[in-house]
Short mmCIF file of C-alpha atoms and ligand atoms in Angstrom, two decimals:
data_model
loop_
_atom_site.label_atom_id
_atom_site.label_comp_id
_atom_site.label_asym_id
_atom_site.label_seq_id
_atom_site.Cartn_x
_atom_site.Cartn_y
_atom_site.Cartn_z
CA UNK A 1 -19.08 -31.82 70.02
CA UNK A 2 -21.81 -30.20 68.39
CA UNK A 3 -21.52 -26.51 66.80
CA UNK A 4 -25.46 -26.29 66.90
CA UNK A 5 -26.13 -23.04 69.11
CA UNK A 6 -28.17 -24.40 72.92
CA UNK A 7 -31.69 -24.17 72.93
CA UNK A 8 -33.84 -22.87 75.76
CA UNK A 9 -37.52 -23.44 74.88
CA UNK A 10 -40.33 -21.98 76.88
CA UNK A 11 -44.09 -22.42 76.83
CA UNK A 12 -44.51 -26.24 75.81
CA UNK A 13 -48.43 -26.63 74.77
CA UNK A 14 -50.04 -27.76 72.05
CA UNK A 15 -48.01 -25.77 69.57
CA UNK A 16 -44.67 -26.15 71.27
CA UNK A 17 -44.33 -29.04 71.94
CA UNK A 18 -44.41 -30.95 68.73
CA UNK A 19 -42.08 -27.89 67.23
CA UNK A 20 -39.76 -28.31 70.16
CA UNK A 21 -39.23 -31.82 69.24
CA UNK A 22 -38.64 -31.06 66.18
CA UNK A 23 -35.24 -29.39 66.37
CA UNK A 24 -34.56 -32.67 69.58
CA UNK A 25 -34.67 -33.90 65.26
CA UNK A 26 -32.74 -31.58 63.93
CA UNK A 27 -29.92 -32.42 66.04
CA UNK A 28 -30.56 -29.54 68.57
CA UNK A 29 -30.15 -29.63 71.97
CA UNK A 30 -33.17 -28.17 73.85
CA UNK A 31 -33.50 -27.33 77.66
CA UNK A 32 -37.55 -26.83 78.18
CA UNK A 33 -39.73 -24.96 80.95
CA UNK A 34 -43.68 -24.91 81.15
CA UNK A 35 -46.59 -24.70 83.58
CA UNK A 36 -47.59 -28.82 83.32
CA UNK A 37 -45.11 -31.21 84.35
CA UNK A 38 -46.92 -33.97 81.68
CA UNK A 39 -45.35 -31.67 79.13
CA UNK A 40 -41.91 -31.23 80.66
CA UNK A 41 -41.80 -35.62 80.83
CA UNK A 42 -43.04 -35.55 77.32
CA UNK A 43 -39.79 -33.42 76.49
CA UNK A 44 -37.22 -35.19 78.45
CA UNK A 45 -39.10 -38.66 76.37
CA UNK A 46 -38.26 -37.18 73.27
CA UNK A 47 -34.28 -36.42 73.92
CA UNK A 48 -34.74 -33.00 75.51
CA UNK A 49 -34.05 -31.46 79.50
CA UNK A 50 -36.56 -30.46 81.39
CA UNK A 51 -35.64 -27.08 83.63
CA UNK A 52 -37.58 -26.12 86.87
CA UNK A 53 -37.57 -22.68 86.21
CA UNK A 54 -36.94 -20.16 83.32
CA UNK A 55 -33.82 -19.00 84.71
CA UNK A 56 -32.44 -22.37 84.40
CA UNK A 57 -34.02 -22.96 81.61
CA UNK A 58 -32.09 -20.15 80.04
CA UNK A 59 -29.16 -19.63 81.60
CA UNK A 60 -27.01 -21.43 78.87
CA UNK A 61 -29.27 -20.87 76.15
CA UNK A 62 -27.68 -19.11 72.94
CA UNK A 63 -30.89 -19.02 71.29
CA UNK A 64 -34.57 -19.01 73.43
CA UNK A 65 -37.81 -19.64 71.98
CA UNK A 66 -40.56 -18.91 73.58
CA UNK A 67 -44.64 -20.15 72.26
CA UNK A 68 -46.93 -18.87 75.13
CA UNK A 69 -50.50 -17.77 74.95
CA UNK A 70 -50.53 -14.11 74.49
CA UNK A 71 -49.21 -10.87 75.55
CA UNK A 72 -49.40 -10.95 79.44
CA UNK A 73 -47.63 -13.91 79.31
CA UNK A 74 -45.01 -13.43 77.16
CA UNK A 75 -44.29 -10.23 79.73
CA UNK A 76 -44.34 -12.65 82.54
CA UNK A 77 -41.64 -14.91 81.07
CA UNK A 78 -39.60 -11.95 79.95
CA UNK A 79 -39.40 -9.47 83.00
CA UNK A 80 -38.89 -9.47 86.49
CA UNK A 81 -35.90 -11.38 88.33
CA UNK A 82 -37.13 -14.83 87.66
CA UNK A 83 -37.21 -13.72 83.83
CA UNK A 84 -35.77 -14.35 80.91
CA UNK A 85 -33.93 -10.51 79.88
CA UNK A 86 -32.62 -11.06 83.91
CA UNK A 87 -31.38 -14.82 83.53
CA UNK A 88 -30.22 -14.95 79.82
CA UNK A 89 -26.28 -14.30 78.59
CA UNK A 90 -25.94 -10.76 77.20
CA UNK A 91 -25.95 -11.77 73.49
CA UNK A 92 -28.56 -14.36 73.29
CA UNK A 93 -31.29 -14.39 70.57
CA UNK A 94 -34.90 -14.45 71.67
CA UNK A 95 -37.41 -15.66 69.14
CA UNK A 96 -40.61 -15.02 70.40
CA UNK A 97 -42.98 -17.58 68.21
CA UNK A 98 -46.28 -16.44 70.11
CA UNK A 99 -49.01 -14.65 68.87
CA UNK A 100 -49.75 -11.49 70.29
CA UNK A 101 -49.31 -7.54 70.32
CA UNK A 102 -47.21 -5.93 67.96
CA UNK A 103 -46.60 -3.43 70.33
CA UNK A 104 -45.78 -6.08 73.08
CA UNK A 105 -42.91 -6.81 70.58
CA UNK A 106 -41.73 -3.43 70.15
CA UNK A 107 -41.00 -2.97 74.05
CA UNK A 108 -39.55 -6.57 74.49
CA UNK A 109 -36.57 -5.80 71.69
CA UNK A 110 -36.53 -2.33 72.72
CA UNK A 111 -35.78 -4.06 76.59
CA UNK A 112 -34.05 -6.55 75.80
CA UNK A 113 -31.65 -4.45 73.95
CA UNK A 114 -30.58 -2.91 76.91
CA UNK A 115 -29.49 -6.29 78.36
CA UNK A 116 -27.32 -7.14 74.88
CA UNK A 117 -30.12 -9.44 74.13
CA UNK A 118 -31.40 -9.28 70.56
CA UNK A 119 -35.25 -10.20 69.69
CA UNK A 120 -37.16 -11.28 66.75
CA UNK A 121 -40.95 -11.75 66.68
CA UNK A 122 -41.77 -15.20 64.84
CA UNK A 123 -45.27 -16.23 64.87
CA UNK A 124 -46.81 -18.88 63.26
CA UNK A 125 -49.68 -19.90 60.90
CA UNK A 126 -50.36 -23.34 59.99
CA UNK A 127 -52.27 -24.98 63.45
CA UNK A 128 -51.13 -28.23 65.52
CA UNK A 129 -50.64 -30.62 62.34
CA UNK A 130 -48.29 -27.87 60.70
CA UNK A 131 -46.33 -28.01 63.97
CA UNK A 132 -46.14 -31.33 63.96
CA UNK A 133 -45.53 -31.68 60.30
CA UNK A 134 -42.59 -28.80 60.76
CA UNK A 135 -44.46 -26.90 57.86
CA UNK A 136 -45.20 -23.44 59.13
CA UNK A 137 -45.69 -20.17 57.45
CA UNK A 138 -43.08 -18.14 59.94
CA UNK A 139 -44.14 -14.42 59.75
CA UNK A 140 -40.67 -12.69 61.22
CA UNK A 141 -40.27 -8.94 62.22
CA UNK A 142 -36.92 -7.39 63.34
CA UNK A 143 -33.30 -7.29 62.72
CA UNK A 144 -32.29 -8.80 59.19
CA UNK A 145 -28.65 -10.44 60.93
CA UNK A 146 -31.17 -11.96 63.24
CA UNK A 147 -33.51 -12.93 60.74
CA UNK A 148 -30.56 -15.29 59.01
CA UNK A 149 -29.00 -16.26 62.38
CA UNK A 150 -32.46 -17.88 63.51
CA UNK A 151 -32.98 -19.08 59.81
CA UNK A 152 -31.55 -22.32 60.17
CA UNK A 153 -33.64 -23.06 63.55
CA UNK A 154 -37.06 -21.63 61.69
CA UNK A 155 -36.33 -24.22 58.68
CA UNK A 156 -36.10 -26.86 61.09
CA UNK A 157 -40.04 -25.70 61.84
CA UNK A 158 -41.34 -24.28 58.82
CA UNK A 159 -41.38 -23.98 55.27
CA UNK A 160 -42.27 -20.71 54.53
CA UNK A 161 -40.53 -18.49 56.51
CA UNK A 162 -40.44 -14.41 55.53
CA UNK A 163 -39.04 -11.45 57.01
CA UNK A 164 -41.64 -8.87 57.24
CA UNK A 165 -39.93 -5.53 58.34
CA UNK A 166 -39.22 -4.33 61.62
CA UNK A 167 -39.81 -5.44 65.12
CA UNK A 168 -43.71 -5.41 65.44
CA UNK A 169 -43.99 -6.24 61.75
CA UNK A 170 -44.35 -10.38 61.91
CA UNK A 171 -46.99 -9.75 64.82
CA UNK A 172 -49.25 -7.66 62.00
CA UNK A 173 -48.81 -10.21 59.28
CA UNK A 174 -50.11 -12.53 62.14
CA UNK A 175 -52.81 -10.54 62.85
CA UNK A 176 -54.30 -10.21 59.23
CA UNK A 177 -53.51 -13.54 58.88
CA UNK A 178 -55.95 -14.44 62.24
CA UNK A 179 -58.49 -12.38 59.86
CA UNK A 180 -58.52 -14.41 56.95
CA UNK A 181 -58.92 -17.57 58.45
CA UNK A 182 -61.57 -16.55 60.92
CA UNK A 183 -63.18 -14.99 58.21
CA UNK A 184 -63.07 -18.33 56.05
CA UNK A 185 -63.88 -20.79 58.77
CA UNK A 186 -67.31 -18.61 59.40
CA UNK A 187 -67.97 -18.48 55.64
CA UNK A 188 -67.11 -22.99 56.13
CA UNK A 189 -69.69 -22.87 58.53
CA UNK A 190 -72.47 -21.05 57.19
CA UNK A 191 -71.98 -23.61 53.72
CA UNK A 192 -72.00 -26.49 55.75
CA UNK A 193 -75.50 -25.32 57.92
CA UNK A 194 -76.75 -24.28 54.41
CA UNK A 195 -75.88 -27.91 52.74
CA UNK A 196 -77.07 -29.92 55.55
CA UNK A 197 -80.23 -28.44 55.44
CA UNK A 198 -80.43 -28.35 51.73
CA UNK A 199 -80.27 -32.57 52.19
CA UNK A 200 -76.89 -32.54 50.15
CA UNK A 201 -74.36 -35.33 50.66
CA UNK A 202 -71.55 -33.17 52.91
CA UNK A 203 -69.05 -35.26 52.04
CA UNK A 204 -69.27 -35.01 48.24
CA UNK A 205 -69.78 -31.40 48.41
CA UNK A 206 -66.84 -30.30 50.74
CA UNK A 207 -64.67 -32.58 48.49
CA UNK A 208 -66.21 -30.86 45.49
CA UNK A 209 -65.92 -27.22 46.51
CA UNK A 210 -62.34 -27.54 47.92
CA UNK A 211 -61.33 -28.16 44.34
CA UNK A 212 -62.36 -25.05 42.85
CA UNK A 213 -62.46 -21.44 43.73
CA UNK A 214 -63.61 -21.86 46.94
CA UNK A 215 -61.33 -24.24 48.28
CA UNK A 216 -58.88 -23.64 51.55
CA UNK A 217 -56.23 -24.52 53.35
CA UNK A 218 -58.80 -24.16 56.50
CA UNK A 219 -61.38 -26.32 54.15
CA UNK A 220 -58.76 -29.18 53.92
CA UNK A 221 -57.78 -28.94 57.65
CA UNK A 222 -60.94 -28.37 59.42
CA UNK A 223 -63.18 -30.67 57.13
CA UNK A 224 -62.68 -33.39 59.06
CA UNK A 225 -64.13 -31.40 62.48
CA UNK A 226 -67.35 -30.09 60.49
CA UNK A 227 -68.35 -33.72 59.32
CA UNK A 228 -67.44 -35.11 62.44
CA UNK A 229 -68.41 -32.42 65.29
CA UNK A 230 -65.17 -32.78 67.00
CA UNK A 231 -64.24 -29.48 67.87
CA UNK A 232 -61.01 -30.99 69.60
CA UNK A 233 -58.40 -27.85 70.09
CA UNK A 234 -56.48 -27.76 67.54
CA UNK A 235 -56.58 -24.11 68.20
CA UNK A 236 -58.83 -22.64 70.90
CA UNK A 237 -61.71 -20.43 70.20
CA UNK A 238 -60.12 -18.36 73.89
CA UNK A 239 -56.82 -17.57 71.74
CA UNK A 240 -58.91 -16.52 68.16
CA UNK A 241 -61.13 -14.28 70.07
CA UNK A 242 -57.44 -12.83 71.48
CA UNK A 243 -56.38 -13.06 68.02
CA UNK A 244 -59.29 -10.92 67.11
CA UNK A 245 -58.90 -8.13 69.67
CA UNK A 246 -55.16 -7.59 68.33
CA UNK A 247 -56.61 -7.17 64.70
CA UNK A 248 -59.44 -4.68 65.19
CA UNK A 249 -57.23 -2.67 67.68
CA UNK A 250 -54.43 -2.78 65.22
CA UNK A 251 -56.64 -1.93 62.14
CA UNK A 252 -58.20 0.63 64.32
CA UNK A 253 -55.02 2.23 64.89
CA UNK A 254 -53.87 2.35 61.26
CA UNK A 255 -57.57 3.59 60.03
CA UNK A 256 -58.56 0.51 58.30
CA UNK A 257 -62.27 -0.55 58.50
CA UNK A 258 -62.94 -4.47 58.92
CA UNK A 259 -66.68 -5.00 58.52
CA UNK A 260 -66.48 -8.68 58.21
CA UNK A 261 -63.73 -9.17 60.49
CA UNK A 262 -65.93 -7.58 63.12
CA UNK A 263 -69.19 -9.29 62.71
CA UNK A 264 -66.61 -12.36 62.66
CA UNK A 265 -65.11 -11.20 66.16
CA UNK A 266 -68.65 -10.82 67.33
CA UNK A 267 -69.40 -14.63 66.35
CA UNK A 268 -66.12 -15.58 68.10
CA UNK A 269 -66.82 -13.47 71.26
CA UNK A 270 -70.11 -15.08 71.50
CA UNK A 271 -69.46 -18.57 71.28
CA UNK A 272 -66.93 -17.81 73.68
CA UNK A 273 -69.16 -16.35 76.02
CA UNK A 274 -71.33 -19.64 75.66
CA UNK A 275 -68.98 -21.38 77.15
CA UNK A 276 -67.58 -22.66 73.96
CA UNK A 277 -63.42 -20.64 74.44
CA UNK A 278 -61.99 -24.28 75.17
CA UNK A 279 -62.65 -25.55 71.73
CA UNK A 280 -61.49 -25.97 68.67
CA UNK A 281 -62.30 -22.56 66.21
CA UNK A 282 -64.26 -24.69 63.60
CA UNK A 283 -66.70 -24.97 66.64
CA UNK A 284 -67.35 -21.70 64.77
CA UNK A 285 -69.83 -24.19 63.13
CA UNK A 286 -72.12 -24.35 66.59
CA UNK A 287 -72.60 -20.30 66.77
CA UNK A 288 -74.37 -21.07 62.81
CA UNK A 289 -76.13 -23.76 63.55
CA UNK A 290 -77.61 -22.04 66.67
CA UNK A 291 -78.64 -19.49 64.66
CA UNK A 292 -80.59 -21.77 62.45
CA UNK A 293 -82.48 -23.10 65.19
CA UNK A 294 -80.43 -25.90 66.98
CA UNK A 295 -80.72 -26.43 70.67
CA UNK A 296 -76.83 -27.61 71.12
P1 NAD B 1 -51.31 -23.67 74.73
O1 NAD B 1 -52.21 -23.03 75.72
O2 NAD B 1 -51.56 -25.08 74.31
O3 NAD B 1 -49.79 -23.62 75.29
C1 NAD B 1 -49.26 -22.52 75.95
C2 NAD B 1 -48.14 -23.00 76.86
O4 NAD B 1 -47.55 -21.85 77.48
C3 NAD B 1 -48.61 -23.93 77.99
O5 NAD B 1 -47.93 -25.16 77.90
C4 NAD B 1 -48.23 -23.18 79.26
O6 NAD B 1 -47.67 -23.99 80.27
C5 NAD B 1 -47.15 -22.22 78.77
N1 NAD B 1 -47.05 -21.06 79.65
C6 NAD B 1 -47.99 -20.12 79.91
N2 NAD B 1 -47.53 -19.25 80.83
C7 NAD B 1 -46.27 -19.67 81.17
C8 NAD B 1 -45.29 -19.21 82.08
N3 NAD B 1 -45.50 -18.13 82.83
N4 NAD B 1 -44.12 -19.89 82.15
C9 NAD B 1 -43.90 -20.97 81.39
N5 NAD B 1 -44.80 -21.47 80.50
C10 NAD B 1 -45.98 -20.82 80.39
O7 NAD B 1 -51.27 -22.69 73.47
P2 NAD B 1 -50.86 -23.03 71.94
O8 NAD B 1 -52.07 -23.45 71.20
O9 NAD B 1 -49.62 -23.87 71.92
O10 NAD B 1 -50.53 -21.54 71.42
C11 NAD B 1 -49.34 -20.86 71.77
C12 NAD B 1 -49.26 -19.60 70.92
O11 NAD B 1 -49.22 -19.96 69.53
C13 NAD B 1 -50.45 -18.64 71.09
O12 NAD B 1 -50.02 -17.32 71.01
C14 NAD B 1 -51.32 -18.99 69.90
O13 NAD B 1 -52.16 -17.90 69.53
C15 NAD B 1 -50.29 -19.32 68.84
N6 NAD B 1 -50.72 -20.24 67.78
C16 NAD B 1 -51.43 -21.37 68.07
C17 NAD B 1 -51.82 -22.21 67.04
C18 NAD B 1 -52.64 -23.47 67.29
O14 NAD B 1 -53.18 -24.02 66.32
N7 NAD B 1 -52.76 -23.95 68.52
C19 NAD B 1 -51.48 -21.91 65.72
C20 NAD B 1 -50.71 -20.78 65.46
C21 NAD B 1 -50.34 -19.95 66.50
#
């Protein structure tokens, strides 16, 4: 019989489900719950059980994972009968892998403590293919005992995988992290307009400049979606532009100045406003090109 602690794993989209089946890998057993049933079959395909609600889903669970879109939902999934703090054993671990709040964080541990039911905020940075490739940078805030007892489960989904400080603290990493690769997808796109029109081979040039100074982990990942146009999500421009609220409110509150980052949440806002939130964020690359004339 195994000695691997029960999984319950909630929110199964583009980022958890390829990290869920990782740990059906790893030799876990995971018990899933999400809004589309295509994603609950998808689980049960690859070795796992799909629940029809969270309480089920949770019930048994020593350890539950949850990878939803942002802060409302994360509340939705946590409170209230039908939620997780009401349906989970007093002494489970909650490892909230979303991005969102740090604050939200704070209240869920400070909550959930009152049930017996210890919290650690784990989000992620390394998009769809470092899900799938289980090679994550895992930005953790909270308790250091439940930093090492989730350990083993994070290095089932990631490679580099820090504890940041206190409950809050991996949701602030996340956020400047949202920052710098906003930031460096916009400065991507504003090369790429300024190549194209110069009548240089892309190709060659990318290739070129992501060997030097200016190379990037987004370069290498998104170059593909700037030669090609196929602003595919990936990760949508709906969750950045969330992404970039939490920073500038954060920052705000801590009396930093972002200057970029704000024109850069601008950019993001308006693209979104074009109807643009369901791509990819190197569609970052049509808010340029509009500005240099296109009609797209
Ligand atoms: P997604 O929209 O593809 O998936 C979210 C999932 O949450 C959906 O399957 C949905 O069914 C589920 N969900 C929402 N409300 C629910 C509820 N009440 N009960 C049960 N399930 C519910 O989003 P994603 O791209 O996988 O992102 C998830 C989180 O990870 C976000 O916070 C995002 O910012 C962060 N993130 C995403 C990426 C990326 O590249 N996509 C990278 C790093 C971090």
């Amino acid at each position: 019989m195994s000695t691997l602690p029960n999984i319950a794993w909630i929110g199964l989209g583009i980022m958890g489900s390829p990290m869920a089946e990782n740990l059906l890998k790893a030799g876990y057993s995971v018990t899933g719950f999400t809004l589309e049933q295509d994603k609950l079959d998808r689980l049960a395909a690859a070795g796992g059980s799909a629940a029809g609600s969270i309480a089920e889903a949770v019930k048994d669970a020593d350890v539950i994972i949850t990878m939803v879109p942002a802060s409302p939902q994360v509340e939705a999934i946590s409170y209230g009968e039908n939620g997780i703090l009401e349906n989970a054993k007093s002494g489970a671990l909650i490892i909230d892998m979303s991005s969102i709040t740090p604050q939200t964080s704070i209240d869920l541990a400070k909550n959930a403590a009152e049930k017996g039911i210890r919290v650690i905020d784990a989000p992620v940075s390394g998009g769809e293919a470092g899900a799938i490739e289980a090679v994550l940078s895992i930005m953790v805030g909270g308790e250091k005992a439940d930093f090492d007892a989730a350990l083993p489960i994070l290095e089932a989904l990631g490679k580099t995988i820090v504890l940041c400080g206190p409950h809050g603290s991996g949701q602030t990493v996340k956020a400047a992290n949202q920052l710098i690769v906003a930031v460096n997808i916009q400065a991507c796109a504003e090369a790429v307009v300024f190549l194209e029109k110069s009548g240089v081979d892309l190709n060659a040039a990318l290739d070129v400049l992501n060997g030097g100074l200016a190379g990037s982990t987004v370069l290498t990942r998104k170059k593909d979606n700037f030669l090609n146009r196929d602003f595919k999500p990936g990760f949508r421009i709906d969750l950045h532009h969330k992404d970039m609220g939490i920073v500038t409110d954060a920052a705000r509150n801590v009396g930093a100045a972002l200057p970029v980052g704000a024109v850069v949440a601008q950019l993001v806002a308006s693209l979104r406003a074009q109807g643009d939130g369901g791509l990819d964020h190197s569609a970052l690359l049509r808010a340029v090109e509009r500005l240099s004339g296109a009609q797209i």
